Structures are given as structure tokens and as C-alpha cells.
């Protein structure tokens, strides 16, 4: 297992960063983006674990001060329980970071799907900036994903409308403009989206054309 | 805009009542349109309840208690709505069973354990699904029944139930205590053998209950009514095939992507010694008695907390 650490000991940076942050996100693009964001702070040594590596094994091996964890990881339970288990314990056991004074920050973090663990025997002074950076990054990814989904939906709608128009033009011997007006009128009459009317039309004619 | 009520659950057979209630429109009959959140880990369930991203969840009692007490950092105002299932946990080990049967308590069970352990050549690595699980309590009691100390006799690891199949196949673990249908699936695939489970340790123990946040107390009555109807459906032997099919569908099609053959087997007492029993009734003090006793013995809660945990 090789950690990804491509930004330590650069020019002008401290030889030994005081805080090691492990980013545990199986979404490699997001993990890289978050790591890049965090590396803007030269006081951090940022490590990412390769996809497929067990979270607990990575924590045991790299002994980070802080772990930022994508809550989609199913193996979070192992980390969550480690301090209470009697198995060969981690040398530096970790526990879920909770800021009781900033409930809104915590709720936002859990809602967006990111959480943070701290080393118990030497808790870092302030984890909140790290968590805020992670929240901002996750929010950006969620928005981008949402925009992508919307773009794909619009593309799919346009495709079915175009298909329906071609079929209508052929069946009714009309122009494209006439076909579009027919679907628009039908959508208004039935309080449906044009794409839904188009899909119904294509499905009905596919059935009618079936042998 | 008010968001829909969110119910968290994991991919397990005993999550069936909520899945059935949603898929069969039973929630809707009582004016509810909840969103079912299929969670990847028990930590997500506990955090969701503590930090209000979930309004309700299917959960086992120890984790519900520890979450309510704030042992994961933030106390959560929770209340048990009703039971959903009893029993169903399996103790599965990999390799060859030195006996032809489940392991009996006492010296005979210990002999079987020692013989099995000898074939491993290492201290057995046994998995449970979460630290604060009924599975851990059952494993500990089972080991105690055959004279094995959990702290020194095994290495305990935590992993999600669905991951145990691969971990057994890869020999990353030597066995574990896991809920339905994963233990049965391991046996059906020839990855392990059954040595005991819920019925041998604590027959008919409360396994899953539905807890709700105090903030949705107004929805408690319709939620309970819908779940009672769903449990009635789940109890009918004629519906077992349909339930297994529902649960086998992928989550995006309303299921939990469970292995259908194993799921069907866990629903029928004729095909497994550790069947899931669906039951929707009020949680009672005796349901919690042995659980809180064991939690106290393990040092998770103190005697004062135990006394205040009246249901």
C-alpha cells in the first residue's frame, strides 16, 4: 500500500509538517481535489489512501493526526469502534470529531457526507478549518453532479422530442414546426411536459408498429 | 419546503418491514411519504440520528442506547417506536466443522473450538458488524458458553455484514456473528458452517427495532400503524417468495440487492435454525434487560445509566 503524498517538503515548506491528514474517499477525483485544496496550507502533510484499501489498515499504518472520511465508506464502522475493542489496539486510537459548540457545522458535514476523526491522545488544536474545506469541496462536487444530472436529463428529453417529431412528421406528413406545435399543444392540454407527451407518442407508435 | 421523513436502514433481511411498507404503499395509506435511506454503515445510522439527517432508523438496541446517551459525541433524543424482528443472527466459521452439528455448550463445545482453532494455526479472527451490536453480545455469550474468553481467545474485528462474504473467501477473517441473510449466504456458498446463533444463545431476543427522533413524535402513530401492517404481511408464509424477490432487487428499483436464495432461507424456520421472526409490538423492559446487563458488564454503561434506561 503506497500513500499518495505529492506535496511535501517543497521549496520554503517546513521539513516536517506538524499535522498529518489522511483523506479517505473512494471517489478518486474528489479525494485528489480535496487533497489539493488542503495542500494549500503548508503546515499540513496530506495523504490519500488508494481506493480499495481498508480504512483501518491505512490508519494503523500511517498514524495520521486527523482522518477525513467519506461517509459512503462502509468500513467506517471499524474505525468508529476501534478504541473500545480489545484487539491489538491502534497505537494512536482515533475517535469521531464532534464540535458541540458548532452544531450547524456538524449537521452540514454529516448532511453532505463527510466526517472527521481525531487522534485521542493528541487532539489537534482546530480541526474545523479542515472540515470546512472538506464541506466546501463536497458541496462543489454535489453541485457539479447535480448540474451534470440536469444536463443529461435535458439531453435525454431533447432526444425523445426529436424522435417523436420525426415520427409525427412521417405519420402525419407535416413540417417540423407543425409537429412541435402539436406536441406543445398536447402538453398544455394534458398538463404534462412536452418530453412526457413525446415519450408516450413514441411508445404508442412502437406498440402499433410491433408485429 | 419540508423534506420527507427519512428512515435509515442497512441491507439486511430484517429491514423488510420498511421496504415492504414503502413498496406496497402502506406508508401512503397512513398519509406518510417517507424516504428510505439505505445506509452503508451502522455509523451512518447513528450519526444520522444524532445529527438529524435521519428521523427514524432500523437499529439494534445497544447502538440505539449508546447513540441516545451521546457516546458517539452528541446525545440524541430518541424513542423506541416498536420492535421489528427477533432472532436471526448467525455464528458462522470458515473451514470444516469438527462436529456434525451446532456446537453444544460446555466441554464438548470447547473441544470443538480447540480442534477448529488448531486447523487455523492462528488466534481466530472473528468479525461483528459493529462494536455496539447485539452480534457482539451474542458472540461473547456464545464464547462464554464454551469457555472461551472473548478478550484473549479471539481477535475481534468489525466489518459491514455484506463484506463478510468476501472476507471469509479471502481468509481475512475466520468467522463472525452476522445478521440475515449474510450468514446463510456464507453457508450456501460453502464458505462457512453454522455453530450457533440467536436461538442457541438468547432465543427470541429483540434484534431490530424502529427508533424515532423526538422531532417526529407527531408521525409516530401512523408510522407504527403502517409498520404493523407491513409486519403482518411479512409474517405470512405465503409472502416469503415475494419478500425475497423484493429484497433482491437493486436499491434503485426498491430493493436491497440481497441474495435471494439465502434471504428466502432466512425467512423459513424449516430451512434455517436461525430464522428471522418479524414482530411489531411495544418494546418492553425484559427486551432490554439482558442487553443492558451485558453492556454494563462490558463497561459501556454504568449502573446508574442502566437503571435510568427504562423503556
Short mmCIF file of C-alpha atoms in Angstrom, two decimals:
data_model
loop_
_atom_site.label_atom_id
_atom_site.label_comp_id
_atom_site.label_asym_id
_atom_site.label_seq_id
_atom_site.Cartn_x
_atom_site.Cartn_y
_atom_site.Cartn_z
CA UNK A 1 0.00 0.00 0.00
CA UNK A 2 1.54 3.30 -1.06
CA UNK A 3 0.12 6.54 0.23
CA UNK A 4 -0.26 9.35 -2.24
CA UNK A 5 1.78 12.27 -0.93
CA UNK A 6 2.94 14.52 -3.69
CA UNK A 7 3.27 17.86 -1.97
CA UNK A 8 5.55 17.57 0.99
CA UNK A 9 8.86 19.22 1.55
CA UNK A 10 8.55 21.66 -1.33
CA UNK A 11 10.61 24.84 -1.50
CA UNK A 12 10.08 27.02 1.53
CA UNK A 13 8.00 24.41 3.30
CA UNK A 14 8.77 23.05 6.73
CA UNK A 15 10.83 19.87 6.66
CA UNK A 16 8.34 18.08 8.89
CA UNK A 17 4.74 19.31 8.75
CA UNK A 18 3.17 19.35 12.17
CA UNK A 19 -0.15 17.77 11.22
CA UNK A 20 -0.77 14.71 9.08
CA UNK A 21 -4.19 14.50 7.45
CA UNK A 22 -5.39 11.29 5.85
CA UNK A 23 -8.08 11.70 3.19
CA UNK A 24 -10.22 8.56 2.91
CA UNK A 25 -12.52 8.89 -0.06
CA UNK A 26 -13.09 6.14 -2.62
CA UNK A 27 -14.09 8.78 -5.16
CA UNK A 28 -10.59 9.32 -6.51
CA UNK A 29 -11.37 12.59 -8.28
CA UNK A 30 -12.87 14.08 -5.13
CA UNK A 31 -10.05 12.72 -2.95
CA UNK A 32 -7.47 14.32 -5.22
CA UNK A 33 -9.35 17.63 -5.32
CA UNK A 34 -9.71 17.70 -1.53
CA UNK A 35 -6.05 16.82 -1.06
CA UNK A 36 -5.07 19.59 -3.46
CA UNK A 37 -7.20 22.09 -1.55
CA UNK A 38 -5.68 21.09 1.78
CA UNK A 39 -2.14 21.25 0.45
CA UNK A 40 -2.57 24.98 0.02
CA UNK A 41 -1.76 25.01 3.72
CA UNK A 42 1.96 24.25 4.01
CA UNK A 43 1.60 23.19 7.62
CA UNK A 44 -0.27 20.06 6.56
CA UNK A 45 1.04 16.77 5.33
CA UNK A 46 -1.81 15.36 3.28
CA UNK A 47 -2.06 11.66 2.48
CA UNK A 48 -4.67 9.84 0.44
CA UNK A 49 -5.28 6.12 0.57
CA UNK A 50 -5.63 4.18 -2.63
CA UNK A 51 -9.15 3.01 -3.48
CA UNK A 52 -9.83 -0.46 -2.13
CA UNK A 53 -7.56 -0.11 0.89
CA UNK A 54 -9.26 -0.78 4.22
CA UNK A 55 -9.62 2.39 6.23
CA UNK A 56 -8.46 0.82 9.45
CA UNK A 57 -5.34 -0.61 7.82
CA UNK A 58 -4.43 2.80 6.43
CA UNK A 59 -4.94 4.49 9.80
CA UNK A 60 -2.90 1.82 11.52
CA UNK A 61 -0.06 2.21 9.03
CA UNK A 62 0.15 5.99 8.64
CA UNK A 63 -0.99 7.05 12.11
CA UNK A 64 -2.41 10.38 10.98
CA UNK A 65 -3.42 13.16 13.34
CA UNK A 66 -6.72 13.70 11.54
CA UNK A 67 -8.73 11.47 9.21
CA UNK A 68 -11.28 12.97 6.84
CA UNK A 69 -13.70 10.21 5.86
CA UNK A 70 -16.26 9.97 3.10
CA UNK A 71 -19.34 8.69 4.90
CA UNK A 72 -20.14 6.47 1.94
CA UNK A 73 -17.33 4.16 3.06
CA UNK A 74 -18.88 1.06 4.58
CA UNK A 75 -15.70 0.27 6.52
CA UNK A 76 -16.10 3.36 8.69
CA UNK A 77 -17.65 1.15 11.38
CA UNK A 78 -14.27 -0.45 12.02
CA UNK A 79 -12.67 2.91 12.70
CA UNK A 80 -15.63 4.04 14.71
CA UNK A 81 -15.31 1.16 17.14
CA UNK A 82 -11.59 0.75 17.42
CA UNK A 83 -10.92 2.43 20.72
CA UNK A 84 -13.29 0.13 22.58
CA UNK A 85 -12.09 -3.13 21.07
CA UNK A 86 -9.69 -5.35 22.91
CA UNK A 87 -7.90 -6.49 19.78
CA UNK A 88 -4.35 -5.27 19.27
CA UNK A 89 -5.21 -1.62 19.53
CA UNK A 90 -4.01 1.18 17.38
CA UNK A 91 -1.02 2.84 18.90
CA UNK A 92 -2.83 6.13 18.47
CA UNK A 93 -6.56 5.39 18.70
CA UNK A 94 -8.96 7.74 16.98
CA UNK A 95 -12.49 8.92 17.70
CA UNK A 96 -15.15 10.75 15.78
CA UNK A 97 -14.61 14.50 15.95
CA UNK A 98 -17.62 16.33 17.34
CA UNK A 99 -17.83 20.07 17.86
CA UNK A 100 -20.55 20.64 20.41
CA UNK A 101 -20.33 24.42 20.08
CA UNK A 102 -20.96 24.44 16.36
CA UNK A 103 -23.94 22.20 15.77
CA UNK A 104 -24.64 23.74 12.39
CA UNK A 105 -21.16 22.87 11.12
CA UNK A 106 -21.55 19.28 12.28
CA UNK A 107 -25.03 18.91 10.79
CA UNK A 108 -23.80 20.31 7.49
CA UNK A 109 -20.84 17.94 7.47
CA UNK A 110 -22.97 14.87 8.15
CA UNK A 111 -25.61 16.01 5.69
CA UNK A 112 -23.07 16.45 2.88
CA UNK A 113 -21.45 13.10 3.74
CA UNK A 114 -18.11 13.92 5.33
CA UNK A 115 -16.85 13.40 8.85
CA UNK A 116 -13.60 13.68 10.70
CA UNK A 117 -11.74 11.57 13.22
CA UNK A 118 -9.11 12.80 15.66
CA UNK A 119 -6.27 11.08 17.41
CA UNK A 120 -7.31 10.74 21.02
CA UNK A 121 -4.00 11.15 22.79
CA UNK A 122 -3.01 14.35 21.00
CA UNK A 123 -6.09 16.08 19.60
CA UNK A 124 -5.20 18.78 17.04
CA UNK A 125 -5.92 22.36 18.07
CA UNK A 126 -8.51 23.10 15.48
CA UNK A 127 -9.96 20.65 13.02
CA UNK A 128 -12.77 22.93 11.95
CA UNK A 129 -10.88 24.62 9.08
CA UNK A 130 -10.14 21.18 7.65
CA UNK A 131 -13.75 20.13 7.97
CA UNK A 132 -14.92 23.39 6.42
CA UNK A 133 -12.58 22.86 3.46
CA UNK A 134 -13.96 19.34 3.05
CA UNK A 135 -17.57 20.56 3.26
CA UNK A 136 -16.87 23.22 0.61
CA UNK A 137 -15.28 20.66 -1.69
CA UNK A 138 -18.06 18.10 -1.22
CA UNK A 139 -20.68 20.78 -1.83
CA UNK A 140 -18.90 21.75 -5.05
CA UNK A 141 -18.86 18.12 -6.19
CA UNK A 142 -22.51 17.64 -5.28
CA UNK A 143 -23.49 20.75 -7.22
CA UNK A 144 -21.44 19.66 -10.22
CA UNK A 145 -23.04 16.24 -10.08
CA UNK A 146 -26.46 17.86 -9.85
CA UNK A 147 -25.70 20.08 -12.84
CA UNK A 148 -24.45 17.09 -14.80
CA UNK A 149 -27.60 15.12 -14.00
CA UNK A 150 -29.74 18.06 -15.09
CA UNK A 151 -27.78 18.40 -18.33
CA UNK A 152 -28.15 14.67 -19.01
CA UNK A 153 -31.88 14.89 -18.31
CA UNK A 154 -32.30 17.78 -20.75
CA UNK A 155 -30.30 15.95 -23.38
CA UNK A 156 -32.44 12.81 -22.97
CA UNK A 157 -35.62 14.91 -23.19
CA UNK A 158 -34.46 16.62 -26.38
CA UNK A 159 -33.62 13.23 -27.88
CA UNK A 160 -37.08 11.79 -27.28
CA UNK A 161 -38.76 15.00 -28.51
CA UNK A 162 -36.72 14.88 -31.73
CA UNK A 163 -37.58 11.21 -32.21
CA UNK A 164 -41.28 11.89 -31.64
CA UNK A 165 -41.25 14.83 -34.04
CA UNK A 166 -39.67 12.74 -36.81
CA UNK A 167 -42.25 10.03 -36.27
CA UNK A 168 -45.11 12.54 -36.25
CA UNK A 169 -43.83 14.27 -39.41
CA UNK A 170 -43.71 10.91 -41.17
CA UNK A 171 -47.09 9.71 -39.92
CA UNK A 172 -48.97 12.99 -40.40
CA UNK A 173 -46.97 14.40 -43.32
CA UNK A 174 -46.27 17.68 -41.52
CA UNK A 175 -43.37 20.07 -41.17
CA UNK A 176 -41.11 20.02 -38.12
CA UNK A 177 -42.65 23.25 -36.86
CA UNK A 178 -46.17 21.82 -37.13
CA UNK A 179 -45.07 18.68 -35.32
CA UNK A 180 -43.54 20.65 -32.48
CA UNK A 181 -46.68 22.80 -32.14
CA UNK A 182 -48.81 19.65 -31.93
CA UNK A 183 -46.72 18.25 -29.08
CA UNK A 184 -46.67 21.61 -27.29
CA UNK A 185 -50.45 21.96 -27.53
CA UNK A 186 -50.95 18.39 -26.35
CA UNK A 187 -48.62 19.03 -23.38
CA UNK A 188 -50.63 22.10 -22.37
CA UNK A 189 -53.94 20.22 -22.71
CA UNK A 190 -52.76 17.34 -20.52
CA UNK A 191 -50.62 19.40 -18.09
CA UNK A 192 -47.57 17.31 -18.94
CA UNK A 193 -44.06 18.11 -20.04
CA UNK A 194 -43.51 18.01 -23.81
CA UNK A 195 -40.94 15.25 -23.28
CA UNK A 196 -43.55 13.10 -21.48
CA UNK A 197 -46.05 13.55 -24.32
CA UNK A 198 -43.32 12.75 -26.83
CA UNK A 199 -42.35 9.59 -24.92
CA UNK A 200 -46.00 8.47 -24.83
CA UNK A 201 -46.32 9.10 -28.57
CA UNK A 202 -43.18 7.13 -29.39
CA UNK A 203 -44.22 4.27 -27.09
CA UNK A 204 -47.75 4.11 -28.54
CA UNK A 205 -46.46 4.01 -32.12
CA UNK A 206 -43.79 1.48 -31.23
CA UNK A 207 -46.59 -0.77 -29.91
CA UNK A 208 -48.69 -0.09 -33.01
CA UNK A 209 -45.74 -0.95 -35.27
CA UNK A 210 -44.91 -4.12 -33.37
CA UNK A 211 -45.68 -7.32 -35.25
CA UNK B 1 -40.09 23.19 1.76
CA UNK B 2 -40.45 20.42 4.33
CA UNK B 3 -38.32 17.44 3.50
CA UNK B 4 -39.86 13.98 3.69
CA UNK B 5 -39.41 11.88 6.79
CA UNK B 6 -36.21 9.89 6.41
CA UNK B 7 -35.86 6.30 7.62
CA UNK B 8 -32.38 4.78 7.66
CA UNK B 9 -31.66 1.08 7.31
CA UNK B 10 -28.99 -1.38 6.19
CA UNK B 11 -29.06 -4.12 3.57
CA UNK B 12 -30.42 -6.90 5.78
CA UNK B 13 -33.39 -9.26 5.69
CA UNK B 14 -34.78 -7.75 8.87
CA UNK B 15 -35.09 -4.40 7.11
CA UNK B 16 -38.00 -5.97 5.19
CA UNK B 17 -40.91 -4.30 7.05
CA UNK B 18 -39.86 -0.79 5.99
CA UNK B 19 -39.11 -1.88 2.42
CA UNK B 20 -42.45 -3.69 2.17
CA UNK B 21 -44.33 -0.75 3.72
CA UNK B 22 -42.87 1.57 1.11
CA UNK B 23 -43.13 -0.74 -1.92
CA UNK B 24 -46.69 -1.81 -1.12
CA UNK B 25 -47.93 1.70 -0.41
CA UNK B 26 -48.61 1.01 3.27
CA UNK B 27 -46.96 4.23 4.42
CA UNK B 28 -49.04 6.14 1.89
CA UNK B 29 -52.23 4.58 3.28
CA UNK B 30 -51.46 6.36 6.54
CA UNK B 31 -50.59 9.66 4.89
CA UNK B 32 -46.82 9.22 5.03
CA UNK B 33 -44.33 9.51 2.17
CA UNK B 34 -41.04 8.67 3.84
CA UNK B 35 -37.70 8.49 2.08
CA UNK B 36 -35.88 5.23 2.76
CA UNK B 37 -32.15 5.81 3.15
CA UNK B 38 -30.13 2.64 2.52
CA UNK B 39 -27.02 3.32 4.59
CA UNK B 40 -23.58 1.81 4.03
CA UNK B 41 -22.65 1.53 7.70
CA UNK B 42 -24.10 1.47 11.20
CA UNK B 43 -22.07 4.58 11.96
CA UNK B 44 -24.10 6.39 9.32
CA UNK B 45 -27.28 5.30 11.04
CA UNK B 46 -26.08 6.50 14.45
CA UNK B 47 -24.69 9.77 13.08
CA UNK B 48 -27.83 10.33 11.05
CA UNK B 49 -29.97 10.05 14.17
CA UNK B 50 -27.62 12.21 16.24
CA UNK B 51 -27.19 14.93 13.63
CA UNK B 52 -30.74 14.97 12.26
CA UNK B 53 -30.09 13.68 8.78
CA UNK B 54 -32.36 10.75 9.71
CA UNK B 55 -35.71 10.97 11.53
CA UNK B 56 -36.01 7.26 12.20
CA UNK B 57 -33.97 4.11 11.72
CA UNK B 58 -33.96 0.35 11.98
CA UNK B 59 -31.27 -0.33 14.54
CA UNK B 60 -30.19 -2.84 17.18
CA UNK B 61 -30.72 -1.90 20.83
CA UNK B 62 -27.10 -1.46 22.00
CA UNK B 63 -26.29 1.09 19.30
CA UNK B 64 -29.63 2.86 19.86
CA UNK B 65 -28.83 3.15 23.57
CA UNK B 66 -25.28 4.38 23.02
CA UNK B 67 -26.48 6.89 20.43
CA UNK B 68 -29.20 8.20 22.74
CA UNK B 69 -26.66 8.52 25.55
CA UNK B 70 -24.34 10.55 23.32
CA UNK B 71 -21.49 8.06 23.45
CA UNK B 72 -20.63 8.93 19.89
CA UNK B 73 -20.27 12.58 20.79
CA UNK B 74 -23.76 14.02 20.72
CA UNK B 75 -26.79 12.84 22.68
CA UNK B 76 -29.86 12.22 20.56
CA UNK B 77 -33.45 12.46 21.74
CA UNK B 78 -34.69 9.08 20.55
CA UNK B 79 -37.56 6.82 21.47
CA UNK B 80 -38.27 3.21 20.53
CA UNK B 81 -41.37 3.07 18.34
CA UNK B 82 -41.78 -0.69 18.10
CA UNK B 83 -39.97 -3.96 17.65
CA UNK B 84 -39.47 -5.21 14.09
CA UNK B 85 -37.66 -8.52 14.41
CA UNK B 86 -36.46 -11.16 16.82
CA UNK B 87 -33.52 -13.51 16.36
CA UNK B 88 -31.89 -14.27 13.03
CA UNK B 89 -28.21 -13.75 13.86
CA UNK B 90 -25.83 -16.50 12.84
CA UNK B 91 -22.42 -17.57 14.11
CA UNK B 92 -20.53 -18.79 11.07
CA UNK B 93 -16.96 -20.09 10.95
CA UNK B 94 -14.87 -20.96 7.93
CA UNK B 95 -13.22 -24.31 7.31
CA UNK B 96 -14.51 -27.67 8.46
CA UNK B 97 -16.79 -28.26 11.43
CA UNK B 98 -15.24 -30.89 13.72
CA UNK B 99 -18.81 -31.78 14.73
CA UNK B 100 -21.76 -32.60 12.52
CA UNK B 101 -23.96 -30.21 14.44
CA UNK B 102 -24.03 -26.77 16.01
CA UNK B 103 -21.64 -26.58 18.95
CA UNK B 104 -23.07 -27.56 22.33
CA UNK B 105 -22.26 -25.55 25.46
CA UNK B 106 -19.64 -26.76 27.89
CA UNK B 107 -16.65 -29.05 27.38
CA UNK B 108 -17.87 -30.57 24.09
CA UNK B 109 -18.20 -27.11 22.56
CA UNK B 110 -14.78 -26.13 23.86
CA UNK B 111 -13.24 -29.25 22.35
CA UNK B 112 -14.79 -28.39 19.00
CA UNK B 113 -13.45 -24.83 19.24
CA UNK B 114 -9.94 -26.04 20.09
CA UNK B 115 -9.94 -28.57 17.25
CA UNK B 116 -11.16 -25.93 14.79
CA UNK B 117 -8.68 -23.37 16.05
CA UNK B 118 -5.85 -25.88 15.60
CA UNK B 119 -6.64 -26.12 11.89
CA UNK B 120 -6.32 -22.32 11.55
CA UNK B 121 -2.88 -22.05 13.04
CA UNK B 122 -3.65 -18.61 14.47
CA UNK B 123 -5.84 -16.92 17.01
CA UNK B 124 -9.26 -16.87 15.33
CA UNK B 125 -10.24 -13.57 13.79
CA UNK B 126 -13.97 -13.17 14.31
CA UNK B 127 -16.00 -10.29 12.95
CA UNK B 128 -19.03 -8.47 14.22
CA UNK B 129 -20.96 -5.81 12.38
CA UNK B 130 -20.44 -3.04 14.90
CA UNK B 131 -18.92 -2.66 18.31
CA UNK B 132 -22.27 -1.77 19.89
CA UNK B 133 -24.23 -4.60 18.30
CA UNK B 134 -26.35 -7.47 19.56
CA UNK B 135 -24.00 -9.57 17.45
CA UNK B 136 -21.09 -8.77 19.72
CA UNK B 137 -23.13 -9.58 22.80
CA UNK B 138 -24.28 -12.88 21.29
CA UNK B 139 -20.76 -13.81 20.22
CA UNK B 140 -19.43 -13.02 23.69
CA UNK B 141 -22.14 -15.11 25.35
CA UNK B 142 -21.61 -17.98 22.94
CA UNK B 143 -17.87 -17.99 23.58
CA UNK B 144 -18.59 -17.84 27.30
CA UNK B 145 -20.87 -20.90 26.97
CA UNK B 146 -17.96 -22.92 25.58
CA UNK B 147 -15.39 -21.48 27.97
CA UNK B 148 -13.58 -19.13 25.60
CA UNK B 149 -12.73 -15.62 26.74
CA UNK B 150 -13.54 -13.06 24.07
CA UNK B 151 -10.66 -10.77 25.03
CA UNK B 152 -7.90 -13.37 24.98
CA UNK B 153 -9.31 -16.27 22.96
CA UNK B 154 -10.08 -14.48 19.71
CA UNK B 155 -9.18 -11.38 17.73
CA UNK B 156 -12.27 -9.27 17.27
CA UNK B 157 -12.74 -7.20 14.12
CA UNK B 158 -15.54 -5.00 12.88
CA UNK B 159 -16.80 -5.04 9.30
CA UNK B 160 -20.03 -4.43 7.41
CA UNK B 161 -22.22 -7.53 7.07
CA UNK B 162 -22.06 -7.65 3.27
CA UNK B 163 -18.24 -7.57 3.37
CA UNK B 164 -18.01 -10.73 5.45
CA UNK B 165 -18.63 -12.97 2.45
CA UNK B 166 -15.53 -11.72 0.64
CA UNK B 167 -13.53 -11.61 3.87
CA UNK B 168 -14.35 -15.29 4.55
CA UNK B 169 -13.45 -16.24 0.99
CA UNK B 170 -10.15 -14.33 1.26
CA UNK B 171 -9.46 -15.82 4.71
CA UNK B 172 -9.16 -12.29 6.05
CA UNK B 173 -11.49 -13.43 8.84
CA UNK B 174 -12.17 -16.87 10.28
CA UNK B 175 -15.80 -16.30 11.06
CA UNK B 176 -18.20 -13.93 12.66
CA UNK B 177 -21.61 -13.17 14.03
CA UNK B 178 -23.74 -11.62 11.34
CA UNK B 179 -27.37 -10.86 10.63
CA UNK B 180 -29.60 -12.25 7.91
CA UNK B 181 -29.13 -13.13 5.17
CA UNK B 182 -25.33 -12.90 5.10
CA UNK B 183 -24.51 -15.84 7.41
CA UNK B 184 -26.84 -18.10 5.47
CA UNK B 185 -25.33 -16.86 2.22
CA UNK B 186 -21.85 -17.78 3.50
CA UNK B 187 -23.06 -21.30 4.32
CA UNK B 188 -24.82 -21.70 0.97
CA UNK B 189 -21.63 -20.69 -0.83
CA UNK B 190 -19.65 -23.24 1.16
CA UNK B 191 -17.58 -20.54 2.82
CA UNK B 192 -18.53 -21.42 6.35
CA UNK B 193 -20.53 -23.58 8.73
CA UNK B 194 -23.04 -22.65 11.37
CA UNK B 195 -22.09 -23.27 15.01
CA UNK B 196 -24.83 -21.32 16.72
CA UNK B 197 -26.61 -18.01 16.77
CA UNK B 198 -29.51 -16.18 18.27
CA UNK B 199 -31.52 -19.28 19.11
CA UNK B 200 -28.70 -21.06 20.92
CA UNK B 201 -27.69 -18.03 22.99
CA UNK B 202 -30.79 -15.96 23.65
CA UNK B 203 -33.86 -17.38 21.90
CA UNK B 204 -36.28 -14.78 20.52
CA UNK B 205 -34.14 -11.87 21.62
CA UNK B 206 -35.05 -8.44 20.33
CA UNK B 207 -32.88 -7.84 17.29
CA UNK B 208 -34.14 -4.82 15.38
CA UNK B 209 -36.40 -2.06 16.49
CA UNK B 210 -37.50 1.16 14.89
CA UNK B 211 -36.39 4.24 16.77
CA UNK B 212 -37.65 7.70 16.00
CA UNK B 213 -36.38 11.14 16.79
CA UNK B 214 -38.49 13.14 19.23
CA UNK B 215 -38.92 15.71 16.49
CA UNK B 216 -41.29 13.45 14.55
CA UNK B 217 -43.40 12.36 17.51
CA UNK B 218 -46.48 13.56 15.60
CA UNK B 219 -45.87 10.90 12.96
CA UNK B 220 -45.38 8.10 15.47
CA UNK B 221 -48.94 6.72 15.35
CA UNK B 222 -49.26 6.45 11.54
CA UNK B 223 -45.72 5.13 11.26
CA UNK B 224 -46.42 2.41 13.78
CA UNK B 225 -49.70 1.51 12.08
CA UNK B 226 -48.01 1.18 8.68
CA UNK B 227 -45.24 -0.98 10.15
CA UNK B 228 -47.75 -3.23 11.91
CA UNK B 229 -49.42 -3.82 8.54
CA UNK B 230 -46.05 -4.48 6.91
CA UNK B 231 -45.04 -6.93 9.62
CA UNK B 232 -48.37 -8.76 9.23
CA UNK B 233 -47.54 -9.14 5.55
CA UNK B 234 -44.00 -10.33 6.37
CA UNK B 235 -45.32 -12.92 8.84
CA UNK B 236 -47.46 -14.72 6.26
CA UNK B 237 -45.60 -17.80 4.93
CA UNK B 238 -47.26 -17.34 1.52
CA UNK B 239 -45.48 -13.99 1.10
CA UNK B 240 -41.94 -15.25 1.66
CA UNK B 241 -41.08 -15.62 -2.01
CA UNK B 242 -42.39 -12.16 -2.77
CA UNK B 243 -40.42 -10.65 0.13
CA UNK B 244 -37.21 -12.35 -1.00
CA UNK B 245 -37.81 -11.05 -4.53
CA UNK B 246 -38.49 -7.53 -3.26
CA UNK B 247 -35.30 -7.54 -1.20
CA UNK B 248 -33.22 -9.00 -4.04
CA UNK B 249 -33.95 -6.07 -6.35
CA UNK B 250 -31.29 -3.37 -6.57
CA UNK B 251 -31.83 -0.32 -4.33
CA UNK B 252 -32.71 1.90 -7.31
CA UNK B 253 -35.59 -0.48 -8.03
CA UNK B 254 -36.86 -0.57 -4.47
CA UNK B 255 -34.84 -3.48 -3.05
CA UNK B 256 -31.68 -4.07 -1.07
CA UNK B 257 -29.71 -6.25 -3.51
CA UNK B 258 -29.79 -9.17 -1.08
CA UNK B 259 -29.01 -12.72 -2.25
CA UNK B 260 -32.50 -14.09 -2.94
CA UNK B 261 -31.93 -17.77 -2.14
CA UNK B 262 -30.30 -17.04 1.21
CA UNK B 263 -32.92 -14.42 2.02
CA UNK B 264 -35.72 -16.87 1.35
CA UNK B 265 -33.96 -19.44 3.56
CA UNK B 266 -33.68 -16.97 6.47
CA UNK B 267 -37.42 -16.41 6.40
CA UNK B 268 -38.32 -20.05 6.90
CA UNK B 269 -37.75 -21.97 10.13
CA UNK B 270 -37.71 -25.19 8.06
CA UNK B 271 -34.62 -24.12 6.13
CA UNK B 272 -32.55 -22.46 8.86
CA UNK B 273 -32.17 -22.92 12.61
CA UNK B 274 -31.85 -19.13 12.87
CA UNK B 275 -34.94 -17.70 11.14
CA UNK B 276 -35.91 -14.05 11.32
CA UNK B 277 -39.15 -13.56 13.18
CA UNK B 278 -40.93 -10.35 12.26
CA UNK B 279 -42.94 -8.86 15.06
CA UNK B 280 -44.28 -5.36 15.67
CA UNK B 281 -45.08 -4.72 19.28
CA UNK B 282 -44.08 -2.32 22.02
CA UNK B 283 -40.54 -2.71 23.33
CA UNK B 284 -40.65 -3.98 26.88
CA UNK B 285 -38.25 -3.82 29.78
CA UNK B 286 -37.40 -7.56 29.56
CA UNK B 287 -36.31 -6.97 25.94
CA UNK B 288 -33.59 -4.61 27.19
CA UNK B 289 -32.76 -6.41 30.43
CA UNK B 290 -30.05 -8.80 29.23
CA UNK B 291 -28.70 -6.27 26.76
CA UNK B 292 -28.18 -3.53 29.33
CA UNK B 293 -26.77 -6.10 31.77
CA UNK B 294 -24.16 -7.15 29.22
CA UNK B 295 -23.43 -3.54 28.28
CA UNK B 296 -22.87 -2.80 31.94
CA UNK B 297 -20.60 -5.85 32.30
CA UNK B 298 -18.56 -4.60 29.34
CA UNK B 299 -18.22 -1.17 30.92
CA UNK B 300 -20.17 0.62 28.17
CA UNK B 301 -22.74 1.99 30.59
CA UNK B 302 -22.70 2.32 34.36
CA UNK B 303 -25.27 1.03 36.79
CA UNK B 304 -26.93 4.43 37.15
CA UNK B 305 -27.43 4.72 33.40
CA UNK B 306 -28.70 1.16 33.31
CA UNK B 307 -31.34 1.92 35.91
CA UNK B 308 -32.43 5.06 34.05
CA UNK B 309 -32.80 3.20 30.76
CA UNK B 310 -36.40 2.33 31.46
CA UNK B 311 -38.37 1.70 28.31
#
